Short mmCIF file of C-alpha atoms in Angstrom, two decimals:
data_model
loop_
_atom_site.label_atom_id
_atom_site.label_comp_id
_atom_site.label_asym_id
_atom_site.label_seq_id
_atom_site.Cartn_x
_atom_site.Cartn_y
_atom_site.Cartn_z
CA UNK A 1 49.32 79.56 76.57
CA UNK A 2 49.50 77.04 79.20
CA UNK A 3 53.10 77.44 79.41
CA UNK A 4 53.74 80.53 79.99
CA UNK A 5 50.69 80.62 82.46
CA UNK A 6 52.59 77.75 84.34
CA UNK A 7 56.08 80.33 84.15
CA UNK A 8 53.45 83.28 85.30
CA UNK A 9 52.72 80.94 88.39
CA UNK A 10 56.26 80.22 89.57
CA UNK A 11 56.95 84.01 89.76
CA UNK A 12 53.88 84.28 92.60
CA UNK A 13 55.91 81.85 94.82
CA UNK A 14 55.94 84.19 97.45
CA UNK A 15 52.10 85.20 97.20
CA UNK A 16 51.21 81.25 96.50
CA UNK A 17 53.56 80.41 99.48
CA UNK A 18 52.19 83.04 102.02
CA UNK A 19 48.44 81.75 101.07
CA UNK A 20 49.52 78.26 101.68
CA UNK A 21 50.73 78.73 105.11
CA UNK A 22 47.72 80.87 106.36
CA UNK A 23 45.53 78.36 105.06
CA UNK A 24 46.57 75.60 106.62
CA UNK A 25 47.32 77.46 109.75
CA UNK A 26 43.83 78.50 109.99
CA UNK A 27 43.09 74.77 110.06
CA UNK A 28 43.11 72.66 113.28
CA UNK A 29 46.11 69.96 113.84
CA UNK A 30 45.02 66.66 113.98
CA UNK A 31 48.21 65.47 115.77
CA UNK A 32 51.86 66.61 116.20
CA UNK A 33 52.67 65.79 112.67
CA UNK A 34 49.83 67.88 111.26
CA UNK A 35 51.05 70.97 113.26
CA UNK A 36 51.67 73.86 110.74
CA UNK A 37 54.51 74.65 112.50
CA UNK A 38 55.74 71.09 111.13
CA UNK A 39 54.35 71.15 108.07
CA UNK A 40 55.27 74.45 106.91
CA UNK A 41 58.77 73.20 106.41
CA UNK A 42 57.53 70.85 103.64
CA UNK A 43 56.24 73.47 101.23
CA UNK A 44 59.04 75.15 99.38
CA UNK A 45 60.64 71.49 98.27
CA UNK A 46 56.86 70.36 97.87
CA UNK A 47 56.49 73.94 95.75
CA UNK A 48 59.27 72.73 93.65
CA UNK A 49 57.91 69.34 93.18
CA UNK A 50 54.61 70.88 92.05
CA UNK A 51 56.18 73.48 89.73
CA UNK A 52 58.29 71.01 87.75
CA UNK A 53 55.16 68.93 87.98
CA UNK A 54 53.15 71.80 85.67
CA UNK A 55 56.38 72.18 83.53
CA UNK A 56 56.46 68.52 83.01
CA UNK A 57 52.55 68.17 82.64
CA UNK A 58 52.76 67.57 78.76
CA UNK A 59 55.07 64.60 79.38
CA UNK A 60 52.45 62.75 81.89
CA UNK A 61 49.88 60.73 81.33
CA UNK A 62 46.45 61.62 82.34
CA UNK A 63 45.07 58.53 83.85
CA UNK A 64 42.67 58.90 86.29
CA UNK A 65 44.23 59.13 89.92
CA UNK A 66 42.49 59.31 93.31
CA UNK A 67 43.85 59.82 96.69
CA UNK A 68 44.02 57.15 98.56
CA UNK A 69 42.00 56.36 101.48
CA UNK A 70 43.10 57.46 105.05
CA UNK A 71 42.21 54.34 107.30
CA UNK A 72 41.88 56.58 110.31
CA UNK A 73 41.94 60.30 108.52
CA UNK A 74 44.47 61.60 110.81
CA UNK A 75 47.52 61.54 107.64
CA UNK A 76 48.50 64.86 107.93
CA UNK A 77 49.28 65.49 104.29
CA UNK A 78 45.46 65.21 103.34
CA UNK A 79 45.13 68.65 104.80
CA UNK A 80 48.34 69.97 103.63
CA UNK A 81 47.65 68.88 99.86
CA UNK A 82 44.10 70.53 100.10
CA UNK A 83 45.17 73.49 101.49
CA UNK A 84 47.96 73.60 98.70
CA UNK A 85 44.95 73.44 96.27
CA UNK A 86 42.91 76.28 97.71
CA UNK A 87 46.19 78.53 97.70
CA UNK A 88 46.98 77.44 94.00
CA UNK A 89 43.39 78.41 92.89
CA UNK A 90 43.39 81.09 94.87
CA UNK A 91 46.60 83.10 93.48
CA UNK A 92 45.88 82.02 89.34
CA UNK A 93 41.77 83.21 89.88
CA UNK A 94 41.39 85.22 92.35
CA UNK A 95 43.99 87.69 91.46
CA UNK A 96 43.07 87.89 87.58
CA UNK A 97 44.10 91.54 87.01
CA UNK A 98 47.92 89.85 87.54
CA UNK A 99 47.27 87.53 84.77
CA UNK A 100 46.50 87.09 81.23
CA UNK A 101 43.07 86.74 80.34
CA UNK A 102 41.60 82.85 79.82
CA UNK A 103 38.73 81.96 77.60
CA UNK A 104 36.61 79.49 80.03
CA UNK A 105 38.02 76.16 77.72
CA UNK A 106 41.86 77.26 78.84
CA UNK A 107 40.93 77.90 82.78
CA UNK A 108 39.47 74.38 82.32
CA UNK A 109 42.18 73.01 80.99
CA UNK A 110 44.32 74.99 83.45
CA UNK A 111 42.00 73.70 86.74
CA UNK A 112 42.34 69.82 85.32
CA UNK A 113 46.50 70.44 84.93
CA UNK A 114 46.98 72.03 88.22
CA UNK A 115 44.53 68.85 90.05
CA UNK A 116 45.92 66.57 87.96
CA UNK A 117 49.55 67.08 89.30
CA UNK A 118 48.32 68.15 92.83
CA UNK A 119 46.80 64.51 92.68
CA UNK A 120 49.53 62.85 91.47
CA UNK A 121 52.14 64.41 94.26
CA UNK A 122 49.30 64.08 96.42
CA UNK A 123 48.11 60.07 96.04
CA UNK A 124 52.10 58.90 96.36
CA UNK A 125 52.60 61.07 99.32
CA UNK A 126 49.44 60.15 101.33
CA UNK A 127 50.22 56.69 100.43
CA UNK A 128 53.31 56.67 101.59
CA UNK A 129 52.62 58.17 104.96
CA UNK A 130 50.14 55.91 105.38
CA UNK A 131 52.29 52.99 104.93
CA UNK A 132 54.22 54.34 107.84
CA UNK A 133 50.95 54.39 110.16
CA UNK A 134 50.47 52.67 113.09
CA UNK A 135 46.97 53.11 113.41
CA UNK A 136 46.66 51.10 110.93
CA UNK A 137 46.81 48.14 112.64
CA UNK A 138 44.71 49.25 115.81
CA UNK A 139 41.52 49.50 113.39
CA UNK A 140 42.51 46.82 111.19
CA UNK A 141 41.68 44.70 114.44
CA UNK A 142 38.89 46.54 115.45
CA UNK A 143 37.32 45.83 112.24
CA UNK A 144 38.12 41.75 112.49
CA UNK A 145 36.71 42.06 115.92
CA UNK A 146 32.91 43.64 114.47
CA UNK A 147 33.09 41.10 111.96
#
């Protein structure tokens, strides 16, 4: 069932897509790099990424993953990722007469999928940003300097 529901998804690119974008327009930038106008140019390859992510799902592992901490909270892929998550749910529950019907086990099993990869994309991405952040060293000094 999963499968197929997964296939079902990929056809409502477009829908997902357009959801995604007014989301996170509707949003406030933190800086120039969380501008929608910047970001919007990451979805379709990040789309991709989370597509083969649900096709690959049986293949993964299902450790438990969190996202990392954002030192300063300014990584503009926090928003971007959570957005993506509120435009996935939206489009697969929101818009039930478009899909097959689920018992409440299978949308369960559907949510954890879906968060699962959305975390997994998520945690490297944020991570890697992150790594990249200068601010990073502003409060890491700020915090020797309380202590």
């Amino acid at each position: 069932m999963q499968e197929s529901l997964f296939r079902e998804l990929r056809s409502h690119h477009a829908v997902l897509r357009r959801r995604w974008e007014r989301r996170l327009r509707a949003l406030p930038a933190t800086s120039a790099l969380a501008s929608p106008d910047t970001l919007v140019h990451l979805m379709e390859p990040t789309l991709e990424r989370i597509f083969n992510g649900l096709d690959d799902q049986s293949r993964q592992s299902r450790r438990n993953l969190s996202c990392p901490a954002c030192p300063c909270g300014l990584n503009p892929l926090i928003t971007f990722y959570v957005t993506a998550e509120e435009a996935l749910l939206e489009t697969l529950f929101l818009d039930e007469a478009s899909w097959p019907a689920l018992t409440v086990r299978e949308r369960e099993e559907v949510l954890r999928t879906i968060r699962h990869v959305l975390q997994r994309l998520a945690s490297a991405d944020i991570r890697d940003f992150c790594s990249l952040c200068q601010r990073k060293v502003a409060i890491a000094a700020v915090h020797e300097t309380v202590a």
